Amino acid sequence: MEKVVGYLGLGNMGHPMAMRIADAGYNLLVFDINSEALIDFRERQIPVAESVRDLGDKADIIICSLPSNEVIREAVIGSEGLVTGGKVKTYINACTTGSNFAAEISEELTKKGIATLEAPISGGPPGARDGTLSIMASGPSKVYEEVKPILESYGKKLVFCGEKPGLAQVLKLANNILFATSIFATTEAIAMGVKAGLDPSLMLDAIQAGTGRNATVDLVMPNSVLNRAFDFGATIEILMKDVNLALEEGEKQGVPQPVSQQVRQMMLLAMHQGWERRDLSELVRLVENWSDIEIK
């Protein structure tokens, strides 16, 4: 019998990722506490679970895309969580949680005979929609090979980091702190050029072919800032969580992080201005406001 793939959490990333799985022909079952997130799935007659526990009762493999460790803990190992389901045998965490939390969840699920694979993703909502995400995985290699075709339905670059719980999380945090740093470094550089009289589009075109190339240059600036749409698809609050986790991991590993600490301070300024629910592309407004310019 074909295995049922469950998807928990249908937000900005989970929704397109789950749709990619459905488009690949898998027997998909979804759940989200937000009924509006389920509308597109109901319209396509994709089955919807009644609860998290119901998802665990009906799906063999469950992929999780939830916004915070607290929400994940309750949904996965809580009194009515996935762990109480009678069918689930494999849990795939697509969220950024940090290595300590990953190990905690893995330990609890192992007690119940549920295998855990960490598989955090990078590439943002556009990558999720296009199926071009980068996926960093760690956990039992046998489980990775079994679910790899599912991961390939929404990911283009898959990297298996090893079997140690949490390794994929460390790699994902390394990626995300670099991304957060690139937002501020790129904005400062582009602002300098704009104030000197350069066209920002011209600057980005040149930098994309040079050593300064990064995700902010390739994606954030041209697609969400120059047009003033500010619609990258992830909130400042979510990126703040990842920056904090990266700093915790660096401290745990004994690595000095003065640059990352400064990035955190910049993000705290945005948070303290009530910007936490704004799109992360709006972080450029901090530098714009101080420089008395708009990058457009």
Tab-separated table of C-alpha atoms in Angstrom:
chain	number	residue	atom	x	y	z
A	1	MET	CA	0.000	0.000	0.000
A	2	GLU	CA	1.248	3.482	-0.852
A	3	LYS	CA	2.487	5.383	2.165
A	4	VAL	CA	0.649	8.510	3.262
A	5	VAL	CA	2.728	11.682	3.511
A	6	GLY	CA	1.430	14.108	6.124
A	7	TYR	CA	2.222	17.812	6.118
A	8	LEU	CA	1.885	19.897	9.266
A	9	GLY	CA	2.006	23.694	8.942
A	10	LEU	CA	0.871	25.366	5.732
A	11	GLY	CA	2.333	28.855	6.013
A	12	ASN	CA	4.483	30.808	3.572
A	13	MET	CA	6.852	27.865	3.158
A	14	GLY	CA	4.721	24.868	4.091
A	15	HIS	CA	1.899	25.682	1.679
A	16	PRO	CA	3.986	25.647	-1.528
A	17	MET	CA	6.119	22.744	-0.304
A	18	ALA	CA	3.032	20.633	0.371
A	19	MET	CA	1.624	21.569	-3.028
A	20	ARG	CA	4.847	20.402	-4.668
A	21	ILE	CA	4.485	17.054	-2.907
A	22	ALA	CA	0.903	16.741	-4.142
A	23	ASP	CA	1.957	17.687	-7.671
A	24	ALA	CA	4.578	14.923	-7.554
A	25	GLY	CA	1.774	12.397	-7.090
A	26	TYR	CA	2.201	11.459	-3.445
A	27	ASN	CA	-0.730	10.451	-1.265
A	28	LEU	CA	-0.843	13.664	0.771
A	29	LEU	CA	-2.710	14.525	3.972
A	30	VAL	CA	-2.409	18.033	5.433
A	31	PHE	CA	-3.237	19.936	8.605
A	32	ASP	CA	-3.018	23.504	9.878
A	33	ILE	CA	-4.895	25.175	12.732
A	34	ASN	CA	-5.580	28.108	10.405
A	35	SER	CA	-8.599	27.102	8.331
A	36	GLU	CA	-7.746	29.665	5.639
A	37	ALA	CA	-4.479	27.834	4.972
A	38	LEU	CA	-6.498	24.748	4.052
A	39	ILE	CA	-8.714	26.368	1.410
A	40	ASP	CA	-6.454	25.666	-1.579
A	41	PHE	CA	-6.024	22.047	-0.517
A	42	ARG	CA	-9.741	21.476	-0.080
A	43	GLU	CA	-10.345	22.998	-3.516
A	44	ARG	CA	-7.930	20.462	-4.986
A	45	GLN	CA	-9.636	17.699	-2.981
A	46	ILE	CA	-6.454	16.976	-1.048
A	47	PRO	CA	-7.439	15.273	2.235
A	48	VAL	CA	-7.317	17.373	5.400
A	49	ALA	CA	-6.741	15.864	8.857
A	50	GLU	CA	-9.050	16.828	11.713
A	51	SER	CA	-6.227	17.461	14.189
A	52	VAL	CA	-2.522	16.959	14.761
A	53	ARG	CA	-3.245	13.637	16.426
A	54	ASP	CA	-5.450	12.605	13.507
A	55	LEU	CA	-2.538	13.391	11.192
A	56	GLY	CA	-0.353	11.081	13.271
A	57	ASP	CA	-3.016	8.380	13.125
A	58	LYS	CA	-3.255	8.448	9.332
A	59	ALA	CA	0.152	9.412	7.910
A	60	ASP	CA	3.254	7.200	7.749
A	61	ILE	CA	5.651	10.087	7.124
A	62	ILE	CA	5.058	13.588	8.490
A	63	ILE	CA	6.850	16.771	7.448
A	64	CYS	CA	6.674	19.694	9.862
A	65	SER	CA	6.838	23.413	8.978
A	66	LEU	CA	5.883	25.366	12.084
A	67	PRO	CA	7.024	28.843	13.219
A	68	SER	CA	8.632	28.313	16.631
A	69	ASN	CA	10.134	25.695	18.911
A	70	GLU	CA	7.316	26.145	21.412
A	71	VAL	CA	4.685	25.431	18.773
A	72	ILE	CA	6.672	22.469	17.457
A	73	ARG	CA	7.104	20.967	20.921
A	74	GLU	CA	3.368	21.070	21.603
A	75	ALA	CA	2.418	19.801	18.152
A	76	VAL	CA	4.953	16.983	18.052
A	77	ILE	CA	5.490	15.668	21.584
A	78	GLY	CA	2.600	17.326	23.445
A	79	SER	CA	-0.258	15.416	25.062
A	80	GLU	CA	-2.242	15.522	21.799
A	81	GLY	CA	0.766	15.710	19.494
A	82	LEU	CA	2.001	13.623	16.608
A	83	VAL	CA	3.744	11.310	19.037
A	84	THR	CA	0.337	10.023	20.166
A	85	GLY	CA	-0.591	9.004	16.621
A	86	GLY	CA	-0.841	5.330	15.866
A	87	LYS	CA	0.606	5.260	12.348
A	88	VAL	CA	3.423	7.778	11.984
A	89	LYS	CA	6.855	6.154	11.740
A	90	THR	CA	8.980	8.939	10.258
A	91	TYR	CA	9.122	12.598	11.282
A	92	ILE	CA	10.842	15.143	9.025
A	93	ASN	CA	11.569	18.548	10.532
A	94	ALA	CA	11.780	21.239	7.860
A	95	CYS	CA	12.006	24.025	10.466
A	96	THR	CA	15.003	25.908	11.838
A	97	THR	CA	15.140	24.919	15.512
A	98	GLY	CA	18.784	24.757	16.579
A	99	SER	CA	20.720	21.594	17.385
A	100	ASN	CA	19.741	21.260	21.059
A	101	PHE	CA	16.029	21.300	20.305
A	102	ALA	CA	16.514	18.918	17.387
A	103	ALA	CA	18.246	16.427	19.670
A	104	GLU	CA	15.484	16.779	22.280
A	105	ILE	CA	12.707	16.035	19.787
A	106	SER	CA	14.660	13.170	18.227
A	107	GLU	CA	15.193	11.578	21.637
A	108	GLU	CA	11.509	11.766	22.557
A	109	LEU	CA	10.321	10.392	19.228
A	110	THR	CA	12.868	7.568	19.275
A	111	LYS	CA	11.313	6.360	22.535
A	112	LYS	CA	8.067	5.919	20.610
A	113	GLY	CA	9.676	4.157	17.678
A	114	ILE	CA	9.479	7.173	15.378
A	115	ALA	CA	12.546	7.943	13.256
A	116	THR	CA	13.576	11.595	12.937
A	117	LEU	CA	15.212	13.353	10.020
A	118	GLU	CA	16.241	16.985	10.260
A	119	ALA	CA	15.736	18.632	6.866
A	120	PRO	CA	15.688	22.446	7.222
A	121	ILE	CA	15.397	24.373	3.990
A	122	SER	CA	16.733	27.535	2.390
A	123	GLY	CA	15.541	29.483	-0.622
A	124	GLY	CA	12.488	31.336	0.649
A	125	PRO	CA	8.934	31.164	-0.697
A	126	PRO	CA	10.080	31.558	-4.336
A	127	GLY	CA	12.281	28.483	-3.988
A	128	ALA	CA	9.450	26.557	-2.349
A	129	ARG	CA	7.070	27.414	-5.184
A	130	ASP	CA	9.616	26.548	-7.874
A	131	GLY	CA	10.911	23.390	-6.189
A	132	THR	CA	14.448	24.767	-6.059
A	133	LEU	CA	15.052	24.823	-2.307
A	134	SER	CA	18.340	23.846	-0.729
A	135	ILE	CA	17.747	21.099	1.836
A	136	MET	CA	20.232	20.258	4.577
A	137	ALA	CA	19.543	16.859	6.137
A	138	SER	CA	20.855	14.878	9.091
A	139	GLY	CA	19.707	11.712	10.810
A	140	PRO	CA	19.667	7.997	9.964
A	141	SER	CA	21.053	7.544	6.442
A	142	LYS	CA	18.527	4.787	5.754
A	143	VAL	CA	15.657	7.162	6.515
A	144	TYR	CA	17.234	9.865	4.362
A	145	GLU	CA	17.449	7.537	1.375
A	146	GLU	CA	13.853	6.399	1.880
A	147	VAL	CA	12.401	9.917	1.909
A	148	LYS	CA	14.842	11.528	-0.523
A	149	PRO	CA	12.375	11.346	-3.462
A	150	ILE	CA	9.833	13.279	-1.379
A	151	LEU	CA	12.408	15.933	-0.508
A	152	GLU	CA	13.322	16.213	-4.178
A	153	SER	CA	9.751	17.216	-4.991
A	154	TYR	CA	10.455	20.631	-3.437
A	155	GLY	CA	14.240	20.729	-3.245
A	156	LYS	CA	16.905	21.010	-5.926
A	157	LYS	CA	20.078	20.886	-3.823
A	158	LEU	CA	20.124	18.184	-1.133
A	159	VAL	CA	23.060	17.923	1.271
A	160	PHE	CA	23.289	15.031	3.740
A	161	CYS	CA	25.333	16.231	6.720
A	162	GLY	CA	25.600	12.968	8.652
A	163	GLU	CA	23.687	10.893	11.171
A	164	LYS	CA	24.368	12.970	14.280
A	165	PRO	CA	21.162	14.738	15.406
A	166	GLY	CA	21.304	18.480	14.841
A	167	LEU	CA	24.083	18.694	12.244
A	168	ALA	CA	21.698	19.953	9.580
A	169	GLN	CA	20.462	22.588	12.005
A	170	VAL	CA	23.983	23.921	12.508
A	171	LEU	CA	24.460	24.214	8.754
A	172	LYS	CA	21.100	25.953	8.373
A	173	LEU	CA	21.988	28.459	11.109
A	174	ALA	CA	25.315	29.158	9.402
A	175	ASN	CA	23.379	29.884	6.218
A	176	ASN	CA	20.844	32.122	7.931
A	177	ILE	CA	23.295	34.256	9.865
A	178	LEU	CA	25.133	34.857	6.584
A	179	PHE	CA	21.836	35.839	4.966
A	180	ALA	CA	20.947	38.242	7.783
A	181	THR	CA	24.416	39.778	7.621
A	182	SER	CA	24.103	40.202	3.861
A	183	ILE	CA	20.931	42.264	4.239
A	184	PHE	CA	22.663	44.967	6.257
A	185	ALA	CA	26.042	44.857	4.510
A	186	THR	CA	24.400	45.040	1.090
A	187	THR	CA	22.068	47.859	2.093
A	188	GLU	CA	24.957	49.937	3.453
A	189	ALA	CA	26.928	49.392	0.243
A	190	ILE	CA	24.027	50.200	-2.079
A	191	ALA	CA	23.059	53.248	0.002
A	192	MET	CA	26.609	54.553	-0.314
A	193	GLY	CA	26.408	54.238	-4.088
A	194	VAL	CA	22.959	55.805	-4.356
A	195	LYS	CA	24.045	58.833	-2.330
A	196	ALA	CA	27.049	59.196	-4.623
A	197	GLY	CA	24.781	59.201	-7.678
A	198	LEU	CA	24.825	55.575	-8.842
A	199	ASP	CA	21.706	53.792	-10.094
A	200	PRO	CA	20.927	50.904	-7.683
A	201	SER	CA	19.901	48.587	-10.544
A	202	LEU	CA	23.239	49.205	-12.225
A	203	MET	CA	25.040	48.501	-8.952
A	204	LEU	CA	23.204	45.223	-8.423
A	205	ASP	CA	23.892	44.132	-11.993
A	206	ALA	CA	27.609	44.699	-11.516
A	207	ILE	CA	27.779	43.117	-8.063
A	208	GLN	CA	25.909	40.026	-9.265
A	209	ALA	CA	28.894	39.337	-11.504
A	210	GLY	CA	31.460	40.146	-8.823
A	211	THR	CA	32.804	38.892	-5.518
A	212	GLY	CA	30.170	40.750	-3.491
A	213	ARG	CA	27.336	38.588	-4.802
A	214	ASN	CA	24.908	37.261	-2.183
A	215	ALA	CA	21.214	36.431	-1.701
A	216	THR	CA	20.278	40.015	-0.882
A	217	VAL	CA	21.890	41.178	-4.120
A	218	ASP	CA	20.275	38.382	-6.155
A	219	LEU	CA	16.823	38.184	-4.573
A	220	VAL	CA	15.883	40.672	-1.877
A	221	MET	CA	17.010	43.923	-3.477
A	222	PRO	CA	15.819	43.363	-7.072
A	223	ASN	CA	12.567	41.563	-6.242
A	224	SER	CA	11.371	43.220	-3.032
A	225	VAL	CA	13.199	46.525	-2.455
A	226	LEU	CA	13.702	48.348	-5.748
A	227	ASN	CA	9.988	47.998	-6.515
A	228	ARG	CA	9.140	48.940	-2.888
A	229	ALA	CA	6.963	45.814	-2.635
A	230	PHE	CA	8.755	44.463	0.468
A	231	ASP	CA	7.293	41.025	-0.134
A	232	PHE	CA	10.120	38.499	0.220
A	233	GLY	CA	7.741	36.287	2.188
A	234	ALA	CA	9.275	35.869	5.654
A	235	THR	CA	8.978	38.108	8.696
A	236	ILE	CA	11.639	39.947	10.656
A	237	GLU	CA	10.487	37.994	13.705
A	238	ILE	CA	11.295	34.662	12.038
A	239	LEU	CA	14.763	35.813	10.985
A	240	MET	CA	15.362	37.196	14.482
A	241	LYS	CA	14.668	33.737	15.881
A	242	ASP	CA	17.259	32.228	13.554
A	243	VAL	CA	19.872	34.866	14.402
A	244	ASN	CA	19.389	34.187	18.110
A	245	LEU	CA	19.736	30.444	17.530
A	246	ALA	CA	22.922	30.997	15.521
A	247	LEU	CA	24.442	33.025	18.345
A	248	GLU	CA	23.490	30.329	20.846
A	249	GLU	CA	25.134	27.694	18.662
A	250	GLY	CA	28.263	29.795	18.257
A	251	GLU	CA	28.528	30.213	22.015
A	252	LYS	CA	27.991	26.488	22.489
A	253	GLN	CA	30.845	25.757	20.065
A	254	GLY	CA	33.135	28.428	21.545
A	255	VAL	CA	33.247	30.609	18.430
A	256	PRO	CA	33.536	34.417	18.807
A	257	GLN	CA	30.772	36.161	16.826
A	258	PRO	CA	31.255	39.947	16.979
A	259	VAL	CA	29.784	40.517	13.503
A	260	SER	CA	26.757	38.331	14.205
A	261	GLN	CA	26.222	40.159	17.491
A	262	GLN	CA	26.095	43.460	15.613
A	263	VAL	CA	23.558	42.010	13.176
A	264	ARG	CA	21.433	41.022	16.146
A	265	GLN	CA	21.607	44.560	17.525
A	266	MET	CA	20.413	45.946	14.183
A	267	MET	CA	17.514	43.525	14.164
A	268	LEU	CA	16.620	44.405	17.747
A	269	LEU	CA	16.270	48.024	16.649
A	270	ALA	CA	13.671	46.909	14.120
A	271	MET	CA	11.917	44.688	16.647
A	272	HIS	CA	11.746	47.489	19.229
A	273	GLN	CA	10.104	49.714	16.621
A	274	GLY	CA	7.288	47.201	16.319
A	275	TRP	CA	8.446	45.783	12.997
A	276	GLU	CA	8.468	42.122	14.036
A	277	ARG	CA	5.583	41.133	11.737
A	278	ARG	CA	6.927	43.106	8.781
A	279	ASP	CA	8.594	41.407	5.848
A	280	LEU	CA	12.324	40.924	6.425
A	281	SER	CA	13.086	42.962	3.303
A	282	GLU	CA	11.955	46.022	5.261
A	283	LEU	CA	15.134	45.769	7.333
A	284	VAL	CA	16.725	47.883	4.606
A	285	ARG	CA	14.574	50.779	5.814
A	286	LEU	CA	16.781	51.099	8.899
A	287	VAL	CA	19.767	52.070	6.768
A	288	GLU	CA	17.588	54.045	4.350
A	289	ASN	CA	16.151	56.130	7.178
A	290	TRP	CA	19.562	56.852	8.655
A	291	SER	CA	20.940	57.715	5.196
A	292	ASP	CA	17.905	59.814	4.229
A	293	ILE	CA	17.386	57.946	0.940
A	294	GLU	CA	15.189	55.325	-0.685
A	295	ILE	CA	16.756	52.546	-2.730
A	296	LYS	CA	14.554	52.315	-5.818
